[in-house]
Amino acid sequence: MSDLGRNKASLSWNDSITAFLQLKTPLSEEKELELCQILSDLCRYHATSALRMSYDIRQIQNLVEHCFSFQISSNESYIKPICQFLTSLLRRQVGNGISSECSDQVIMWLNKALLSVSKEAQTTGTVRELLRALACILRDAPEHTDEIYFNLAGPRGSLIQIMEHDTSWHIQAPAMQCLHLLTYVSPEIIAEARQLGDEIFPPEVVSNIQRVAIRVLKQNIANPSAHQHKLYSCLVASALNVIYNLVVCAPNDILGSIIVSACHPFIFFGLPGFIHTDLMQNSVGLEVDIPVSSRIDSDTSSRTYTNRNRRKRLRRKRAQLSRSTLDPGAGLGSVIPSVEGVRLGFKKPPPASALAGVSLKPQWARVERVSNDNEKSMNSLSIPGQQDVGENGPETCDNSSIEVLTSGSETDFSDIEGGGAEKEVTLMARVRQCSLQAINAVIMKVGKQHKFSYWPTLMCQTPSLMTSVLKDPSPSVRMAALQVMNTFLLNSSQVFAMALDVPGKGPYTSFGHQLGTSIRELHRCLALALLSEKFTGALVKTLKTIELLTENVNYSKLKPGLLTKIVTHVKYFLRFKEAVVQANAFSVMVSILMIKPQVPELRDLLLRYQTPAPASLSSAVEVVPPSLLEEELPGEDSDEEEVELQKAMVSKDEGETEENKLPEKNTVSWLIQRCIDSLLSPDREALRGIYIQVQLQSLKVLTALVSEHLSIIHQSLPLLQHVIIVCSDAINGSLHCSQSVPTSEPLDSNDPSLVSTDPGVVVEHAFILLGSLLGAVKSEFEKDGTACISFEQAQQLWLWTLQGPLQCLLEKASIDQKSRGKNEDSDCTEGGLARHNWRSKENDLPSQNPDYVKQLIAMATVLSHFSSEIFESLGEEWAAKVIMTVKWLVTNRNSEFQLAGVRVMATIVGFRGVMSNPGGASLLQVTLKTTLDIFSEKESFVNRDRLLASWALANMSSVLESYRENWQLCESGSNNPLYSVELLGRLLEVGILTCNDKNKIRMHGVRCIGSVTSFLDTDVASNPKISPLVSRSIEMLVLCSSTGNNMKTRWNACYALGCILGNDRIPVASAPWRIQVITTLGKLVESFKNYKVRIQACSALCGLRSREAYGAEYIGVWRVLLNGLDNAQNIIDYQEIRHRDELINQICQGICQIIAHMTLEDAGSLCDLLQLHQDMVDPLMKKAQLSLPPERTAHILFAQSRVEELLSSDALTEPQGQVLIILQYLICSV
């Protein structure tokens, strides 16, 4: 346009605006015609791109306000032009700045116009324009009032009346889009409403919108034309988005089962081989039809092909691609004849069967992968809302009817480009994606207790979600289907434990059988999806689904073969060219290695496929591994090169010919080799960005191997040690030549394949790997039987750890301790390493660096894996260095260092090597003070730190007596006590404080106050500062033992009370809390549901050292024990049956203990009670005497001696004699 033409257009625009603003209501017929002409000119001028910026936001505000100033009458001549003008103003101005008051007034004016115009006949065009204008204003309105909700979607709302009375898709589609925009709420508003407990939508509005949306989804349709098909697709997509918004914003008011039933047919909307009308009919009452094939090469459909020619045709169909391109010309109701014998209803055989005869190798590993330009971007699975509306506003299917909610990224749903066919395919893919999103939202909202009620419908029926994953051509839809699977699999281990992998008998199929069969089919489906998937995002989602599946399935109850199938397919993706795929493949292997309980199949997988160790670390036969494209999957037919490789990997020993025999000493698992390749890669440029995640996941795989499968890979310890050295010392890009791995041959440090430039986060995880290795070695020695590692090897491993990876920590602690003695006010966390450079070339690196701090903490945590035997075998020199390092950590000003030191001290505090060391007592003092300061300074610190500090206090409090004895021996003649009164008082205060915390923390607080209280002697317990704390501690222990659902806390409280009652230094007989403690323990012994708590309560109750301590409650204790012995066999919970015999033995032992304190007066009072229970006690006492171990029979001897002593007394009364004879018979029967 020329400058002259542009100026004329501007003048015409300004003149039209002036004339429009001058028109006021009421309007005559001439003015109405003039108004229509002006609005027509304004719409035409506004379409000119040069005039779009000729007005500002204030002018838009004035024009919009003037539009709704016209009154609505029965004459509709000017309503349609006004709506067109409003649409032209609003649709091209994203975030136009119109005030919320103005938006509300426009919405109310449009609502009034809809109610008025919809009653008239032949007003379809006007209604469509009103709905288009309403959609534009709803798109930009941030939130709405309840008045707007009621006027639009209430019982008499305009949109609800349109949906209920107008059956035209031209009207229903834009009306449903308006409901979609009306129900969209930003995540910030949703989060705020949940915090405040407010409702976003009125319940009546939710009910009305939900009713009309479900009605749209369930309506029966005929065979529409192509144009109507697009309208129907837009209508259904909007309805599904409305349901999704309602589920997210008002989960308590939705009808979950009805919504899932209505959305289920649209999962396969537009896919070839599926007739939508048939799916709609079957959605009412779907019959269970579960595929029972369990192998990849199985094909249930081929069983019906008895003719030889038919079998040939089936084999030819198998060779076809797994996914067929959608037919652009296929209409909604096009009838596709089904193939006989194909159970999934595909036009072709199912993808699982079609891939059965094809090579199992992924396509990218066989040939060069061809980039797909149509799948470079994907539609994210975020909350559908305003972003679904295009930037240019609503588009129309017929240039005047309906807006299509399609963003720019949604054109990637199809592999077809251009034309109306692309639009149709895109809309159908969007419908499928929206249906899956709505179903996923419902499953998330119902929770893990009820979500599996939808499992048979979605996972066991035909077709299922697995069909969508394998058949759908859209990557976004496949990812949405995988997300629904992930929602099912998350936290589902308890439900999956019910799975049965045996064929059901009879006509009824149980849920366990459905679950087991669907789990097996799910493994097969996901394995095939990995083979055929090309889109990176969907491939990552598939690996995530496999990870969740392996984490929650109990493979010990299922037939073997599932893990082999998964590992076989995931193996190749450990070397995928996309780093994000590699990282997720390693993550899948981590979940597989952490499977509990372990299954023999996993051990076989780890031992079956092996590669030789590098020549620099081993003397094994050098074998060059095949290239990536020539590598064959485990389980495939081996080619000549693989046969040659297998022959080269066989040991030289002539007698070793079995395949399943354990590998030679210098052979590592193929999985370890994969991890080593990613960690010690020679390509330095690759070790950047996302590839760091690959390295981290590789370290996690190694951590899972050493923690769960050390007996399998213990021969590869030299290689693992070298990996730890490289990852921990490669900060400068070069290895420390002074450090070497203790192997049979020297390490070639010049090997370029053993060089890495790992950043700080990899260093941190390398020390986590080292800690897991040492922890697994510690667990090996705690097991009964022979360990896979000898004590000498474990000792050498710890010496290597202290001299190698942890040398930096030990040296830094030594240097800082020396400098601290010279300058007490210096910052103990500053300074650099003396011999090792951590991050840069400067030797002075401040420890405020977050990576540096995390590395030191990871190094310090390694010390918490010491065992008592290993620590003592290292000698006094290394013990002193470790103690000095722990003391440096505990006294550091950095709170993270303090917590790391407290963790280590809580582990080694009970070692004899620490107790006998001269610095052990001072270390205990410092650690106690630091831990108490942590509680006092950080009242609101995280639960993890509170749990660690309370656990450390409980461990340290339990050894107070041992350290005091060593202190007295070392400090003989000194009057300085090891524990001051203030320190013991603070221990009790903090212990009482932690008893009011959460359950996991409370049980450690109970241990703490119980140990400290039982440690106190008479002088300290009578101190005015300690005595009130002792009474509060006893009251807290009584409360914790008698209340709460955590049985560990109640057991610890009973144990603590037993230690206090058995302390000779505390005057229990005169204590004011004695009666309360005895009464509480008696109630637990007599009738508590948990037998382990009853056992410990009985041990505490009968542990008093004298008759005076029982006082007048002695007879009551007898009554409690006899009643408890009587009802011990009345088991309410079947899980307690394993503790029944121990409870009977403990009560019988307790009876013997209190017999030892009995007097003649007590014997006379027990006559009636013993005669009543004699017949019950006699057989149980005999059984207990036979089953008690020798170390617990001493109480029987003491009881026998006491009864004989009382029988020898003179002037026994008849009741006393009867009681003593009964007791003599009971305890002397063996």
PDB file of C-alpha atoms in Angstrom, residues 198-286:
ATOM      1  CA  ASP A 198     -11.879 -22.969  48.749  1.00  0.00           C
ATOM      2  CA  GLU A 199     -13.969 -24.161  45.842  1.00  0.00           C
ATOM      3  CA  ILE A 200     -13.029 -22.844  42.417  1.00  0.00           C
ATOM      4  CA  PHE A 201     -16.359 -23.570  40.748  1.00  0.00           C
ATOM      5  CA  PRO A 202     -19.798 -23.681  42.370  1.00  0.00           C
ATOM      6  CA  PRO A 203     -21.002 -27.295  42.670  1.00  0.00           C
ATOM      7  CA  GLU A 204     -24.124 -26.589  40.566  1.00  0.00           C
ATOM      8  CA  VAL A 205     -21.948 -25.282  37.737  1.00  0.00           C
ATOM      9  CA  VAL A 206     -19.687 -28.333  37.879  1.00  0.00           C
ATOM     10  CA  SER A 207     -22.696 -30.637  37.719  1.00  0.00           C
ATOM     11  CA  ASN A 208     -24.192 -28.865  34.702  1.00  0.00           C
ATOM     12  CA  ILE A 209     -20.954 -28.662  32.723  1.00  0.00           C
ATOM     13  CA  GLN A 210     -20.100 -32.268  33.514  1.00  0.00           C
ATOM     14  CA  ARG A 211     -23.527 -33.419  32.391  1.00  0.00           C
ATOM     15  CA  VAL A 212     -23.415 -31.732  29.000  1.00  0.00           C
ATOM     16  CA  ALA A 213     -19.806 -32.774  28.345  1.00  0.00           C
ATOM     17  CA  ILE A 214     -20.516 -36.437  29.064  1.00  0.00           C
ATOM     18  CA  ARG A 215     -23.672 -36.198  26.981  1.00  0.00           C
ATOM     19  CA  VAL A 216     -21.615 -35.001  24.011  1.00  0.00           C
ATOM     20  CA  LEU A 217     -19.158 -37.875  24.418  1.00  0.00           C
ATOM     21  CA  LYS A 218     -21.888 -40.500  24.662  1.00  0.00           C
ATOM     22  CA  GLN A 219     -24.141 -39.278  21.854  1.00  0.00           C
ATOM     23  CA  ASN A 220     -24.711 -41.582  18.907  1.00  0.00           C
ATOM     24  CA  ILE A 221     -23.534 -40.298  15.533  1.00  0.00           C
ATOM     25  CA  ALA A 222     -24.213 -41.311  11.975  1.00  0.00           C
ATOM     26  CA  ASN A 223     -21.747 -41.306   9.096  1.00  0.00           C
ATOM     27  CA  PRO A 224     -20.880 -37.619   8.772  1.00  0.00           C
ATOM     28  CA  SER A 225     -19.270 -35.875   5.855  1.00  0.00           C
ATOM     29  CA  ALA A 226     -15.654 -34.739   5.933  1.00  0.00           C
ATOM     30  CA  HIS A 227     -16.655 -31.228   7.003  1.00  0.00           C
ATOM     31  CA  GLN A 228     -18.919 -32.531   9.774  1.00  0.00           C
ATOM     32  CA  HIS A 229     -16.205 -34.908  10.845  1.00  0.00           C
ATOM     33  CA  LYS A 230     -13.938 -31.942  11.593  1.00  0.00           C
ATOM     34  CA  LEU A 231     -16.720 -30.227  13.507  1.00  0.00           C
ATOM     35  CA  TYR A 232     -17.316 -33.360  15.554  1.00  0.00           C
ATOM     36  CA  SER A 233     -13.580 -33.695  16.254  1.00  0.00           C
ATOM     37  CA  CYS A 234     -13.425 -30.114  17.498  1.00  0.00           C
ATOM     38  CA  LEU A 235     -16.534 -30.636  19.627  1.00  0.00           C
ATOM     39  CA  VAL A 236     -15.181 -33.814  21.229  1.00  0.00           C
ATOM     40  CA  ALA A 237     -11.724 -32.294  21.829  1.00  0.00           C
ATOM     41  CA  SER A 238     -13.289 -29.340  23.626  1.00  0.00           C
ATOM     42  CA  ALA A 239     -15.537 -31.636  25.681  1.00  0.00           C
ATOM     43  CA  LEU A 240     -12.553 -33.725  26.742  1.00  0.00           C
ATOM     44  CA  ASN A 241     -10.647 -30.577  27.713  1.00  0.00           C
ATOM     45  CA  VAL A 242     -13.646 -29.434  29.754  1.00  0.00           C
ATOM     46  CA  ILE A 243     -13.683 -32.736  31.622  1.00  0.00           C
ATOM     47  CA  TYR A 244      -9.940 -32.483  32.228  1.00  0.00           C
ATOM     48  CA  ASN A 245     -10.337 -28.982  33.691  1.00  0.00           C
ATOM     49  CA  LEU A 246     -13.170 -30.131  35.946  1.00  0.00           C
ATOM     50  CA  VAL A 247     -11.147 -33.080  37.241  1.00  0.00           C
ATOM     51  CA  VAL A 248      -8.212 -30.820  38.049  1.00  0.00           C
ATOM     52  CA  CYS A 249     -10.211 -27.983  39.612  1.00  0.00           C
ATOM     53  CA  ALA A 250     -13.117 -29.847  41.258  1.00  0.00           C
ATOM     54  CA  PRO A 251     -12.015 -33.455  41.899  1.00  0.00           C
ATOM     55  CA  ASN A 252     -14.612 -34.036  44.604  1.00  0.00           C
ATOM     56  CA  ASP A 253     -17.555 -33.365  42.299  1.00  0.00           C
ATOM     57  CA  ILE A 254     -16.608 -35.480  39.282  1.00  0.00           C
ATOM     58  CA  LEU A 255     -18.022 -38.859  38.264  1.00  0.00           C
ATOM     59  CA  GLY A 256     -14.851 -40.864  37.763  1.00  0.00           C
ATOM     60  CA  SER A 257     -16.207 -44.146  36.437  1.00  0.00           C
ATOM     61  CA  ILE A 258     -18.660 -42.489  34.050  1.00  0.00           C
ATOM     62  CA  ILE A 259     -15.946 -40.174  32.729  1.00  0.00           C
ATOM     63  CA  VAL A 260     -13.520 -43.046  32.089  1.00  0.00           C
ATOM     64  CA  SER A 261     -16.258 -45.023  30.355  1.00  0.00           C
ATOM     65  CA  ALA A 262     -17.142 -42.040  28.165  1.00  0.00           C
ATOM     66  CA  CYS A 263     -13.528 -41.183  27.294  1.00  0.00           C
ATOM     67  CA  HIS A 264     -12.344 -44.740  26.639  1.00  0.00           C
ATOM     68  CA  PRO A 265     -13.644 -45.076  23.030  1.00  0.00           C
ATOM     69  CA  PHE A 266     -11.867 -41.872  22.006  1.00  0.00           C
ATOM     70  CA  ILE A 267      -8.450 -43.330  22.828  1.00  0.00           C
ATOM     71  CA  PHE A 268      -8.642 -45.050  19.429  1.00  0.00           C
ATOM     72  CA  PHE A 269     -10.573 -42.315  17.602  1.00  0.00           C
ATOM     73  CA  GLY A 270      -9.527 -42.257  13.946  1.00  0.00           C
ATOM     74  CA  LEU A 271      -7.082 -45.156  14.100  1.00  0.00           C
ATOM     75  CA  PRO A 272      -7.316 -47.585  11.177  1.00  0.00           C
ATOM     76  CA  GLY A 273      -9.036 -50.824  12.061  1.00  0.00           C
ATOM     77  CA  PHE A 274     -11.335 -49.309  14.672  1.00  0.00           C
ATOM     78  CA  ILE A 275     -14.962 -48.417  14.034  1.00  0.00           C
ATOM     79  CA  HIS A 276     -15.947 -45.677  16.422  1.00  0.00           C
ATOM     80  CA  THR A 277     -19.595 -46.713  16.659  1.00  0.00           C
ATOM     81  CA  ASP A 278     -18.572 -50.227  17.691  1.00  0.00           C
ATOM     82  CA  LEU A 279     -16.269 -48.835  20.369  1.00  0.00           C
ATOM     83  CA  MET A 280     -19.101 -46.658  21.661  1.00  0.00           C
ATOM     84  CA  GLN A 281     -21.414 -49.639  21.925  1.00  0.00           C
ATOM     85  CA  ASN A 282     -18.805 -51.787  23.653  1.00  0.00           C
ATOM     86  CA  SER A 283     -17.937 -49.066  26.170  1.00  0.00           C
ATOM     87  CA  VAL A 284     -21.176 -49.729  28.068  1.00  0.00           C
ATOM     88  CA  GLY A 285     -20.267 -53.255  29.051  1.00  0.00           C
ATOM     89  CA  LEU A 286     -16.816 -54.276  27.946  1.00  0.00           C
TER      90      LEU A 286
END
